[in-house]
PDB file of C-alpha atoms in Angstrom:
ATOM      1  CA  UNK A   1       0.000   0.000   0.000  1.00  0.00           C
ATOM      2  CA  UNK A   2       1.064   3.680   0.274  1.00  0.00           C
ATOM      3  CA  UNK A   3       2.918   3.034   3.523  1.00  0.00           C
ATOM      4  CA  UNK A   4       5.128   0.427   1.813  1.00  0.00           C
ATOM      5  CA  UNK A   5       5.894   2.868  -1.014  1.00  0.00           C
ATOM      6  CA  UNK A   6       6.773   5.567   1.512  1.00  0.00           C
ATOM      7  CA  UNK A   7       9.124   3.209   3.320  1.00  0.00           C
ATOM      8  CA  UNK A   8      10.902   2.269   0.060  1.00  0.00           C
ATOM      9  CA  UNK A   9      11.161   5.962  -0.833  1.00  0.00           C
ATOM     10  CA  UNK A  10      12.683   6.717   2.564  1.00  0.00           C
ATOM     11  CA  UNK A  11      15.217   3.882   2.089  1.00  0.00           C
ATOM     12  CA  UNK A  12      16.241   5.339  -1.277  1.00  0.00           C
ATOM     13  CA  UNK A  13      16.693   8.761   0.319  1.00  0.00           C
ATOM     14  CA  UNK A  14      18.843   7.135   2.996  1.00  0.00           C
ATOM     15  CA  UNK A  15      21.011   5.558   0.271  1.00  0.00           C
ATOM     16  CA  UNK A  16      21.496   8.922  -1.465  1.00  0.00           C
ATOM     17  CA  UNK A  17      22.436  10.474   1.866  1.00  0.00           C
ATOM     18  CA  UNK A  18      25.085   7.785   2.343  1.00  0.00           C
ATOM     19  CA  UNK A  19      26.415   8.463  -1.167  1.00  0.00           C
ATOM     20  CA  UNK A  20      26.630  12.152  -0.277  1.00  0.00           C
ATOM     21  CA  UNK A  21      28.651  11.346   2.839  1.00  0.00           C
ATOM     22  CA  UNK A  22      31.043   9.176   0.783  1.00  0.00           C
ATOM     23  CA  UNK A  23      31.387  12.034  -1.693  1.00  0.00           C
ATOM     24  CA  UNK A  24      32.363  14.308   1.180  1.00  0.00           C
ATOM     25  CA  UNK A  25      35.098  11.834   2.145  1.00  0.00           C
ATOM     26  CA  UNK A  26      36.510  12.113  -1.382  1.00  0.00           C
ATOM     27  CA  UNK A  27      36.681  15.906  -1.328  1.00  0.00           C
ATOM     28  CA  UNK A  28      38.035  16.500   2.180  1.00  0.00           C
ATOM     29  CA  UNK A  29      41.781  15.848   2.342  1.00  0.00           C
ATOM     30  CA  UNK A  30      41.561  15.057   6.065  1.00  0.00           C
ATOM     31  CA  UNK A  31      39.771  11.793   5.225  1.00  0.00           C
ATOM     32  CA  UNK A  32      42.298  10.744   2.573  1.00  0.00           C
ATOM     33  CA  UNK A  33      43.330   7.519   4.360  1.00  0.00           C
ATOM     34  CA  UNK A  34      39.730   6.638   5.165  1.00  0.00           C
ATOM     35  CA  UNK A  35      38.689   7.282   1.555  1.00  0.00           C
ATOM     36  CA  UNK A  36      41.531   5.049   0.377  1.00  0.00           C
ATOM     37  CA  UNK A  37      40.398   2.213   2.642  1.00  0.00           C
ATOM     38  CA  UNK A  38      36.793   2.576   1.463  1.00  0.00           C
ATOM     39  CA  UNK A  39      37.903   2.545  -2.176  1.00  0.00           C
ATOM     40  CA  UNK A  40      40.026  -0.546  -1.549  1.00  0.00           C
ATOM     41  CA  UNK A  41      37.158  -2.388   0.125  1.00  0.00           C
ATOM     42  CA  UNK A  42      34.581  -1.448  -2.515  1.00  0.00           C
ATOM     43  CA  UNK A  43      36.973  -1.953  -5.428  1.00  0.00           C
ATOM     44  CA  UNK A  44      38.076  -5.390  -4.214  1.00  0.00           C
ATOM     45  CA  UNK A  45      34.616  -6.928  -3.920  1.00  0.00           C
ATOM     46  CA  UNK A  46      34.798  -8.547  -7.362  1.00  0.00           C
ATOM     47  CA  UNK A  47      38.298  -9.872  -6.684  1.00  0.00           C
ATOM     48  CA  UNK A  48      37.109 -11.114  -3.300  1.00  0.00           C
ATOM     49  CA  UNK A  49      34.294 -13.037  -4.961  1.00  0.00           C
ATOM     50  CA  UNK A  50      36.654 -14.734  -7.402  1.00  0.00           C
ATOM     51  CA  UNK A  51      39.026 -15.567  -4.522  1.00  0.00           C
ATOM     52  CA  UNK A  52      36.141 -17.290  -2.740  1.00  0.00           C
ATOM     53  CA  UNK A  53      35.410 -19.265  -5.895  1.00  0.00           C
ATOM     54  CA  UNK A  54      39.050 -20.356  -6.261  1.00  0.00           C
ATOM     55  CA  UNK A  55      39.436 -21.289  -2.583  1.00  0.00           C
ATOM     56  CA  UNK A  56      36.150 -23.197  -2.593  1.00  0.00           C
ATOM     57  CA  UNK A  57      37.174 -25.153  -5.693  1.00  0.00           C
ATOM     58  CA  UNK A  58      40.585 -26.104  -4.263  1.00  0.00           C
ATOM     59  CA  UNK A  59      39.143 -27.038  -0.863  1.00  0.00           C
ATOM     60  CA  UNK A  60      36.385 -29.095  -2.500  1.00  0.00           C
ATOM     61  CA  UNK A  61      38.900 -30.975  -4.661  1.00  0.00           C
ATOM     62  CA  UNK A  62      41.100 -31.905  -1.690  1.00  0.00           C
ATOM     63  CA  UNK A  63      38.059 -32.724   0.481  1.00  0.00           C
ATOM     64  CA  UNK A  64      36.716 -35.183  -2.098  1.00  0.00           C
ATOM     65  CA  UNK A  65      40.157 -36.774  -2.420  1.00  0.00           C
ATOM     66  CA  UNK A  66      40.615 -37.167   1.343  1.00  0.00           C
ATOM     67  CA  UNK A  67      37.063 -38.433   1.967  1.00  0.00           C
ATOM     68  CA  UNK A  68      37.340 -41.058  -0.777  1.00  0.00           C
ATOM     69  CA  UNK A  69      40.758 -42.221   0.421  1.00  0.00           C
ATOM     70  CA  UNK A  70      39.599 -42.289   4.023  1.00  0.00           C
ATOM     71  CA  UNK A  71      36.469 -44.299   3.100  1.00  0.00           C
ATOM     72  CA  UNK A  72      38.514 -46.854   1.211  1.00  0.00           C
ATOM     73  CA  UNK A  73      40.976 -47.261   4.084  1.00  0.00           C
ATOM     74  CA  UNK A  74      38.257 -47.578   6.714  1.00  0.00           C
ATOM     75  CA  UNK A  75      36.036 -49.977   4.808  1.00  0.00           C
ATOM     76  CA  UNK A  76      38.606 -52.055   2.968  1.00  0.00           C
ATOM     77  CA  UNK A  77      41.311 -52.239   5.603  1.00  0.00           C
ATOM     78  CA  UNK A  78      41.893 -55.100   8.019  1.00  0.00           C
ATOM     79  CA  UNK A  79      42.377 -52.870  11.022  1.00  0.00           C
ATOM     80  CA  UNK A  80      39.700 -52.472  13.628  1.00  0.00           C
ATOM     81  CA  UNK A  81      38.838 -49.029  14.980  1.00  0.00           C
ATOM     82  CA  UNK A  82      37.550 -48.053  18.369  1.00  0.00           C
ATOM     83  CA  UNK A  83      34.272 -46.137  18.621  1.00  0.00           C
ATOM     84  CA  UNK A  84      36.214 -43.019  19.686  1.00  0.00           C
ATOM     85  CA  UNK A  85      38.381 -43.180  16.559  1.00  0.00           C
ATOM     86  CA  UNK A  86      35.404 -43.725  14.272  1.00  0.00           C
ATOM     87  CA  UNK A  87      33.600 -40.812  15.909  1.00  0.00           C
ATOM     88  CA  UNK A  88      36.652 -38.609  15.377  1.00  0.00           C
ATOM     89  CA  UNK A  89      36.817 -39.596  11.700  1.00  0.00           C
ATOM     90  CA  UNK A  90      33.094 -39.011  11.212  1.00  0.00           C
ATOM     91  CA  UNK A  91      33.073 -35.637  12.977  1.00  0.00           C
ATOM     92  CA  UNK A  92      35.949 -34.317  10.866  1.00  0.00           C
ATOM     93  CA  UNK A  93      35.568 -36.180   7.559  1.00  0.00           C
ATOM     94  CA  UNK A  94      32.120 -37.778   7.738  1.00  0.00           C
ATOM     95  CA  UNK A  95      31.032 -35.958   4.557  1.00  0.00           C
ATOM     96  CA  UNK A  96      32.478 -33.691   1.928  1.00  0.00           C
ATOM     97  CA  UNK A  97      31.021 -30.654   3.710  1.00  0.00           C
ATOM     98  CA  UNK A  98      32.572 -31.670   7.050  1.00  0.00           C
ATOM     99  CA  UNK A  99      35.886 -32.293   5.294  1.00  0.00           C
ATOM    100  CA  UNK A 100      35.783 -28.846   3.646  1.00  0.00           C
ATOM    101  CA  UNK A 101      35.061 -27.224   7.019  1.00  0.00           C
ATOM    102  CA  UNK A 102      37.960 -29.128   8.617  1.00  0.00           C
ATOM    103  CA  UNK A 103      40.351 -28.116   5.842  1.00  0.00           C
ATOM    104  CA  UNK A 104      39.287 -24.461   6.077  1.00  0.00           C
ATOM    105  CA  UNK A 105      39.766 -24.478   9.848  1.00  0.00           C
ATOM    106  CA  UNK A 106      43.206 -26.086   9.453  1.00  0.00           C
ATOM    107  CA  UNK A 107      44.405 -23.206   7.216  1.00  0.00           C
ATOM    108  CA  UNK A 108      42.687 -20.257   8.911  1.00  0.00           C
ATOM    109  CA  UNK A 109      43.648 -20.880  12.537  1.00  0.00           C
ATOM    110  CA  UNK A 110      40.364 -22.349  13.692  1.00  0.00           C
ATOM    111  CA  UNK A 111      42.054 -25.668  14.326  1.00  0.00           C
ATOM    112  CA  UNK A 112      45.670 -26.796  14.567  1.00  0.00           C
ATOM    113  CA  UNK A 113      46.520 -28.633  11.374  1.00  0.00           C
ATOM    114  CA  UNK A 114      48.924 -30.836  13.362  1.00  0.00           C
ATOM    115  CA  UNK A 115      45.999 -32.426  15.205  1.00  0.00           C
ATOM    116  CA  UNK A 116      44.238 -33.159  11.928  1.00  0.00           C
ATOM    117  CA  UNK A 117      47.418 -34.647  10.469  1.00  0.00           C
ATOM    118  CA  UNK A 118      47.848 -36.873  13.546  1.00  0.00           C
ATOM    119  CA  UNK A 119      44.267 -38.124  13.077  1.00  0.00           C
ATOM    120  CA  UNK A 120      44.784 -38.909   9.381  1.00  0.00           C
ATOM    121  CA  UNK A 121      48.171 -40.443  10.076  1.00  0.00           C
ATOM    122  CA  UNK A 122      46.450 -43.267  11.932  1.00  0.00           C
ATOM    123  CA  UNK A 123      44.773 -44.301   8.691  1.00  0.00           C
ATOM    124  CA  UNK A 124      47.942 -44.344   6.618  1.00  0.00           C
ATOM    125  CA  UNK A 125      48.101 -44.537   2.864  1.00  0.00           C
ATOM    126  CA  UNK A 126      48.101 -41.412   0.741  1.00  0.00           C
ATOM    127  CA  UNK A 127      45.476 -39.581   2.839  1.00  0.00           C
ATOM    128  CA  UNK A 128      47.853 -37.814   5.313  1.00  0.00           C
ATOM    129  CA  UNK A 129      50.196 -36.880   2.453  1.00  0.00           C
ATOM    130  CA  UNK A 130      47.304 -35.404   0.496  1.00  0.00           C
ATOM    131  CA  UNK A 131      46.471 -33.336   3.564  1.00  0.00           C
ATOM    132  CA  UNK A 132      50.109 -32.151   3.793  1.00  0.00           C
ATOM    133  CA  UNK A 133      50.014 -31.235   0.085  1.00  0.00           C
ATOM    134  CA  UNK A 134      46.872 -29.185   0.767  1.00  0.00           C
ATOM    135  CA  UNK A 135      48.534 -27.347   3.669  1.00  0.00           C
ATOM    136  CA  UNK A 136      51.683 -26.671   1.634  1.00  0.00           C
ATOM    137  CA  UNK A 137      49.655 -25.399  -1.322  1.00  0.00           C
ATOM    138  CA  UNK A 138      47.649 -22.983   0.797  1.00  0.00           C
ATOM    139  CA  UNK A 139      50.550 -21.712   2.893  1.00  0.00           C
ATOM    140  CA  UNK A 140      53.043 -21.314   0.033  1.00  0.00           C
ATOM    141  CA  UNK A 141      50.813 -20.506  -2.930  1.00  0.00           C
ATOM    142  CA  UNK A 142      47.141 -19.765  -2.354  1.00  0.00           C
ATOM    143  CA  UNK A 143      47.355 -17.164   0.429  1.00  0.00           C
ATOM    144  CA  UNK A 144      50.321 -15.434  -1.234  1.00  0.00           C
ATOM    145  CA  UNK A 145      48.420 -15.236  -4.517  1.00  0.00           C
ATOM    146  CA  UNK A 146      45.353 -13.812  -2.792  1.00  0.00           C
ATOM    147  CA  UNK A 147      47.442 -11.321  -0.814  1.00  0.00           C
ATOM    148  CA  UNK A 148      49.347 -10.136  -3.895  1.00  0.00           C
ATOM    149  CA  UNK A 149      46.065  -9.739  -5.772  1.00  0.00           C
ATOM    150  CA  UNK A 150      44.595  -7.503  -3.080  1.00  0.00           C
ATOM    151  CA  UNK A 151      47.841  -5.546  -2.684  1.00  0.00           C
ATOM    152  CA  UNK A 152      47.973  -4.888  -6.430  1.00  0.00           C
ATOM    153  CA  UNK A 153      44.341  -3.789  -6.387  1.00  0.00           C
ATOM    154  CA  UNK A 154      45.026  -1.486  -3.424  1.00  0.00           C
ATOM    155  CA  UNK A 155      48.028   0.050  -5.197  1.00  0.00           C
ATOM    156  CA  UNK A 156      45.926   0.706  -8.286  1.00  0.00           C
ATOM    157  CA  UNK A 157      43.205   2.314  -6.200  1.00  0.00           C
ATOM    158  CA  UNK A 158      45.756   4.350  -4.252  1.00  0.00           C
ATOM    159  CA  UNK A 159      46.655   6.201  -7.434  1.00  0.00           C
ATOM    160  CA  UNK A 160      44.985   9.626  -7.331  1.00  0.00           C
ATOM    161  CA  UNK A 161      42.218  10.263  -9.822  1.00  0.00           C
ATOM    162  CA  UNK A 162      42.138  13.169 -12.280  1.00  0.00           C
ATOM    163  CA  UNK A 163      40.314  15.481  -9.886  1.00  0.00           C
ATOM    164  CA  UNK A 164      42.819  14.844  -7.098  1.00  0.00           C
ATOM    165  CA  UNK A 165      45.781  15.295  -9.452  1.00  0.00           C
ATOM    166  CA  UNK A 166      44.351  18.556 -10.756  1.00  0.00           C
ATOM    167  CA  UNK A 167      43.715  19.776  -7.205  1.00  0.00           C
ATOM    168  CA  UNK A 168      47.238  18.859  -6.073  1.00  0.00           C
ATOM    169  CA  UNK A 169      48.779  20.520  -9.138  1.00  0.00           C
ATOM    170  CA  UNK A 170      46.748  23.678  -8.587  1.00  0.00           C
ATOM    171  CA  UNK A 171      47.675  23.767  -4.887  1.00  0.00           C
ATOM    172  CA  UNK A 172      51.357  23.305  -5.721  1.00  0.00           C
ATOM    173  CA  UNK A 173      51.251  26.105  -8.300  1.00  0.00           C
ATOM    174  CA  UNK A 174      49.614  28.446  -5.795  1.00  0.00           C
ATOM    175  CA  UNK A 175      52.164  27.545  -3.101  1.00  0.00           C
ATOM    176  CA  UNK A 176      55.098  28.022  -5.496  1.00  0.00           C
ATOM    177  CA  UNK A 177      53.703  31.330  -6.694  1.00  0.00           C
ATOM    178  CA  UNK A 178      53.337  32.575  -3.122  1.00  0.00           C
ATOM    179  CA  UNK A 179      56.862  31.434  -2.227  1.00  0.00           C
ATOM    180  CA  UNK A 180      58.386  33.085  -5.318  1.00  0.00           C
ATOM    181  CA  UNK A 181      56.453  36.293  -4.679  1.00  0.00           C
ATOM    182  CA  UNK A 182      57.775  36.337  -1.118  1.00  0.00           C
ATOM    183  CA  UNK A 183      61.380  35.841  -2.276  1.00  0.00           C
ATOM    184  CA  UNK A 184      61.104  38.472  -5.018  1.00  0.00           C
ATOM    185  CA  UNK A 185      59.562  40.938  -2.577  1.00  0.00           C
ATOM    186  CA  UNK A 186      62.597  40.556  -0.278  1.00  0.00           C
ATOM    187  CA  UNK A 187      64.823  41.866  -3.090  1.00  0.00           C
ATOM    188  CA  UNK A 188      62.431  44.663  -4.003  1.00  0.00           C
ATOM    189  CA  UNK A 189      64.240  47.263  -1.935  1.00  0.00           C
ATOM    190  CA  UNK A 190      62.099  50.138  -3.189  1.00  0.00           C
ATOM    191  CA  UNK A 191      58.828  48.259  -2.476  1.00  0.00           C
ATOM    192  CA  UNK A 192      57.520  49.181  -5.911  1.00  0.00           C
ATOM    193  CA  UNK A 193      56.299  45.740  -6.881  1.00  0.00           C
ATOM    194  CA  UNK A 194      58.871  45.578  -9.676  1.00  0.00           C
ATOM    195  CA  UNK A 195      62.459  44.388 -10.123  1.00  0.00           C
ATOM    196  CA  UNK A 196      65.183  45.964 -12.194  1.00  0.00           C
ATOM    197  CA  UNK A 197      67.831  44.074 -14.135  1.00  0.00           C
ATOM    198  CA  UNK A 198      70.434  44.595 -11.396  1.00  0.00           C
ATOM    199  CA  UNK A 199      68.038  43.420  -8.707  1.00  0.00           C
ATOM    200  CA  UNK A 200      67.193  40.369 -10.797  1.00  0.00           C
ATOM    201  CA  UNK A 201      70.889  39.588 -11.237  1.00  0.00           C
ATOM    202  CA  UNK A 202      71.566  39.794  -7.515  1.00  0.00           C
ATOM    203  CA  UNK A 203      68.517  37.627  -6.869  1.00  0.00           C
ATOM    204  CA  UNK A 204      69.550  34.887  -9.298  1.00  0.00           C
ATOM    205  CA  UNK A 205      73.105  34.899  -7.908  1.00  0.00           C
ATOM    206  CA  UNK A 206      71.803  34.444  -4.364  1.00  0.00           C
ATOM    207  CA  UNK A 207      72.422  30.821  -3.166  1.00  0.00           C
ATOM    208  CA  UNK A 208      69.038  30.489  -1.470  1.00  0.00           C
ATOM    209  CA  UNK A 209      67.100  31.496  -4.559  1.00  0.00           C
ATOM    210  CA  UNK A 210      69.267  29.429  -6.917  1.00  0.00           C
ATOM    211  CA  UNK A 211      68.807  26.309  -4.776  1.00  0.00           C
ATOM    212  CA  UNK A 212      65.081  26.957  -4.608  1.00  0.00           C
ATOM    213  CA  UNK A 213      64.864  27.173  -8.391  1.00  0.00           C
ATOM    214  CA  UNK A 214      66.874  23.968  -8.843  1.00  0.00           C
ATOM    215  CA  UNK A 215      64.616  22.078  -6.448  1.00  0.00           C
ATOM    216  CA  UNK A 216      61.579  23.306  -8.391  1.00  0.00           C
ATOM    217  CA  UNK A 217      63.146  22.361 -11.738  1.00  0.00           C
ATOM    218  CA  UNK A 218      63.660  25.981 -12.884  1.00  0.00           C
ATOM    219  CA  UNK A 219      66.907  26.989 -14.580  1.00  0.00           C
ATOM    220  CA  UNK A 220      67.778  30.608 -15.437  1.00  0.00           C
ATOM    221  CA  UNK A 221      71.180  30.426 -17.104  1.00  0.00           C
ATOM    222  CA  UNK A 222      71.243  33.849 -18.816  1.00  0.00           C
ATOM    223  CA  UNK A 223      69.672  36.575 -16.691  1.00  0.00           C
ATOM    224  CA  UNK A 224      70.022  39.263 -19.375  1.00  0.00           C
ATOM    225  CA  UNK A 225      68.271  37.134 -21.974  1.00  0.00           C
ATOM    226  CA  UNK A 226      65.556  36.267 -19.459  1.00  0.00           C
ATOM    227  CA  UNK A 227      65.048  39.954 -18.705  1.00  0.00           C
ATOM    228  CA  UNK A 228      64.901  40.901 -22.402  1.00  0.00           C
ATOM    229  CA  UNK A 229      62.351  38.181 -23.085  1.00  0.00           C
ATOM    230  CA  UNK A 230      60.081  39.384 -20.298  1.00  0.00           C
ATOM    231  CA  UNK A 231      60.546  43.010 -21.367  1.00  0.00           C
ATOM    232  CA  UNK A 232      59.479  42.102 -24.913  1.00  0.00           C
ATOM    233  CA  UNK A 233      56.414  40.317 -23.531  1.00  0.00           C
ATOM    234  CA  UNK A 234      55.552  43.301 -21.355  1.00  0.00           C
ATOM    235  CA  UNK A 235      56.090  45.660 -24.360  1.00  0.00           C
ATOM    236  CA  UNK A 236      57.697  48.131 -21.986  1.00  0.00           C
ATOM    237  CA  UNK A 237      60.976  49.949 -22.561  1.00  0.00           C
ATOM    238  CA  UNK A 238      61.464  50.396 -18.833  1.00  0.00           C
ATOM    239  CA  UNK A 239      64.116  48.435 -16.965  1.00  0.00           C
ATOM    240  CA  UNK A 240      61.585  47.521 -14.277  1.00  0.00           C
ATOM    241  CA  UNK A 241      59.597  44.277 -14.542  1.00  0.00           C
ATOM    242  CA  UNK A 242      56.509  43.358 -12.553  1.00  0.00           C
ATOM    243  CA  UNK A 243      57.049  40.715  -9.865  1.00  0.00           C
ATOM    244  CA  UNK A 244      53.887  38.905 -10.954  1.00  0.00           C
ATOM    245  CA  UNK A 245      55.216  38.751 -14.524  1.00  0.00           C
ATOM    246  CA  UNK A 246      58.518  37.257 -13.315  1.00  0.00           C
ATOM    247  CA  UNK A 247      56.692  34.750 -11.088  1.00  0.00           C
ATOM    248  CA  UNK A 248      54.506  33.614 -13.971  1.00  0.00           C
ATOM    249  CA  UNK A 249      57.554  33.214 -16.232  1.00  0.00           C
ATOM    250  CA  UNK A 250      59.395  31.166 -13.590  1.00  0.00           C
ATOM    251  CA  UNK A 251      56.413  28.844 -13.192  1.00  0.00           C
ATOM    252  CA  UNK A 252      56.248  28.335 -16.957  1.00  0.00           C
ATOM    253  CA  UNK A 253      59.964  27.510 -17.035  1.00  0.00           C
ATOM    254  CA  UNK A 254      59.447  24.681 -14.536  1.00  0.00           C
ATOM    255  CA  UNK A 255      60.116  21.151 -15.813  1.00  0.00           C
ATOM    256  CA  UNK A 256      61.047  19.862 -19.232  1.00  0.00           C
ATOM    257  CA  UNK A 257      59.602  21.163 -22.451  1.00  0.00           C
ATOM    258  CA  UNK A 258      56.438  19.353 -23.442  1.00  0.00           C
ATOM    259  CA  UNK A 259      55.613  18.091 -26.896  1.00  0.00           C
ATOM    260  CA  UNK A 260      53.007  20.833 -27.277  1.00  0.00           C
ATOM    261  CA  UNK A 261      55.621  23.509 -26.513  1.00  0.00           C
ATOM    262  CA  UNK A 262      57.975  22.076 -29.147  1.00  0.00           C
ATOM    263  CA  UNK A 263      55.214  21.943 -31.745  1.00  0.00           C
ATOM    264  CA  UNK A 264      54.215  25.514 -30.888  1.00  0.00           C
ATOM    265  CA  UNK A 265      57.841  26.623 -31.299  1.00  0.00           C
ATOM    266  CA  UNK A 266      58.097  24.905 -34.700  1.00  0.00           C
ATOM    267  CA  UNK A 267      54.821  26.501 -35.747  1.00  0.00           C
ATOM    268  CA  UNK A 268      56.027  29.959 -34.710  1.00  0.00           C
ATOM    269  CA  UNK A 269      59.265  29.439 -36.628  1.00  0.00           C
ATOM    270  CA  UNK A 270      57.311  28.478 -39.736  1.00  0.00           C
ATOM    271  CA  UNK A 271      55.181  31.596 -39.377  1.00  0.00           C
ATOM    272  CA  UNK A 272      58.315  33.705 -38.936  1.00  0.00           C
ATOM    273  CA  UNK A 273      59.934  32.206 -42.048  1.00  0.00           C
ATOM    274  CA  UNK A 274      56.743  32.761 -44.025  1.00  0.00           C
ATOM    275  CA  UNK A 275      56.570  36.364 -42.864  1.00  0.00           C
ATOM    276  CA  UNK A 276      60.232  36.870 -43.798  1.00  0.00           C
ATOM    277  CA  UNK A 277      59.691  35.432 -47.291  1.00  0.00           C
ATOM    278  CA  UNK A 278      56.678  37.668 -47.838  1.00  0.00           C
ATOM    279  CA  UNK A 279      58.609  40.661 -46.545  1.00  0.00           C
ATOM    280  CA  UNK A 280      61.585  39.955 -48.825  1.00  0.00           C
ATOM    281  CA  UNK A 281      59.279  39.461 -51.823  1.00  0.00           C
ATOM    282  CA  UNK A 282      57.507  42.734 -51.057  1.00  0.00           C
ATOM    283  CA  UNK A 283      60.843  44.512 -50.677  1.00  0.00           C
ATOM    284  CA  UNK A 284      62.012  43.152 -54.034  1.00  0.00           C
ATOM    285  CA  UNK A 285      58.822  44.294 -55.741  1.00  0.00           C
ATOM    286  CA  UNK A 286      59.146  47.773 -54.281  1.00  0.00           C
ATOM    287  CA  UNK A 287      62.842  47.989 -55.170  1.00  0.00           C
ATOM    288  CA  UNK A 288      61.949  46.885 -58.702  1.00  0.00           C
ATOM    289  CA  UNK A 289      59.373  49.654 -59.005  1.00  0.00           C
ATOM    290  CA  UNK A 290      61.832  52.178 -57.611  1.00  0.00           C
ATOM    291  CA  UNK A 291      64.448  51.010 -60.102  1.00  0.00           C
ATOM    292  CA  UNK A 292      61.974  51.399 -62.985  1.00  0.00           C
ATOM    293  CA  UNK A 293      61.039  54.919 -61.888  1.00  0.00           C
ATOM    294  CA  UNK A 294      64.712  55.927 -61.559  1.00  0.00           C
ATOM    295  CA  UNK A 295      65.407  54.539 -65.010  1.00  0.00           C
ATOM    296  CA  UNK A 296      62.535  56.533 -66.489  1.00  0.00           C
ATOM    297  CA  UNK A 297      63.769  59.699 -64.786  1.00  0.00           C
ATOM    298  CA  UNK A 298      67.323  59.241 -66.004  1.00  0.00           C
ATOM    299  CA  UNK A 299      66.454  58.587 -69.645  1.00  0.00           C
ATOM    300  CA  UNK A 300      63.529  60.972 -69.966  1.00  0.00           C
TER     301      UNK A 300
END
C-alpha cells in the first residue's frame, strides 16, 4: 500500500544520503586515508568473490580426495577401529562438507593442522600426504596469490584520480607562486612591486634562490636574456619588470619542455619564415618599381 511505497522511498533517500557522505570523504583531504580504505574495500569486492570461488574449488577438490581415500581405508582395511576413533573420523571427515570445514579451519587458525594430520596419520596410505600437500599449497601458494592480488588492487586504487591530481597541481602552483612572490619581494628594496635588471641579477646569484629554483626544476642560465624576453612580452621599454610577470615566467619555465611547446615553437618558426619570405618578396617588388622609376627619370 502507500505506507510500503513511503518506506521504500525513505530507504532510497537514505542511500542517497550515504552516497553524499562518501562524496564528502573524497573531497576532504583530512579523510584521505579513510577514503583510500573505502575505495580498496569497494573496489576489491569482485576480486574477493573470485578468490572465494578459487578457494572453494581447491578445498572441494582436496576434500573429495581425502574423503574417498579415508572411506577406502576404513572400509577395505583389516584394522579395527575403536568407537572413539570412528567418531573422530566421522566428525571431521564424515562428509564432503565436514571435510571442507575441517580443511578451512586447518588453514585459517580455527584448528591446529597438526591435530588433523595426527588423526589422518592413523589411517595411513596417501590420505595424510594429500592433507600435507593441501597445507603446503595454501601456505606457500594460495594465500600469497590472494594477498598479492589484493595488494595490487590497493596500489591501483591508491593512485589519485584526475580530480585529485588537478587539485594537487593547482595547490602546488599556488604555493610556489606565493613562495616566489615572497622571495622576489625581499629583493624589491624600493617596495615598488617591480624588479630591475640589477636586482634580478643579484637575486639569481643568491644561493638560497638558486637552490630553490633547482629544487623546483627551474633553470635561469642567462639573466640578461631572461630579462629581455620578459621586457618584450611586457612591451615596456622600462628596466623595471613586474614581480607577478617574473613569477609567472618562472612557473612556466618549470620542468622539461612538453611536446606541445615544441610543436608551438616549430609553428612559430614556420610563421616567422613565411613572414620573412613575404617581406623579402615585397621589398624586391618595391625595389623593382623604384628602379623602374629611376630609369625613367634618367632617360627621360
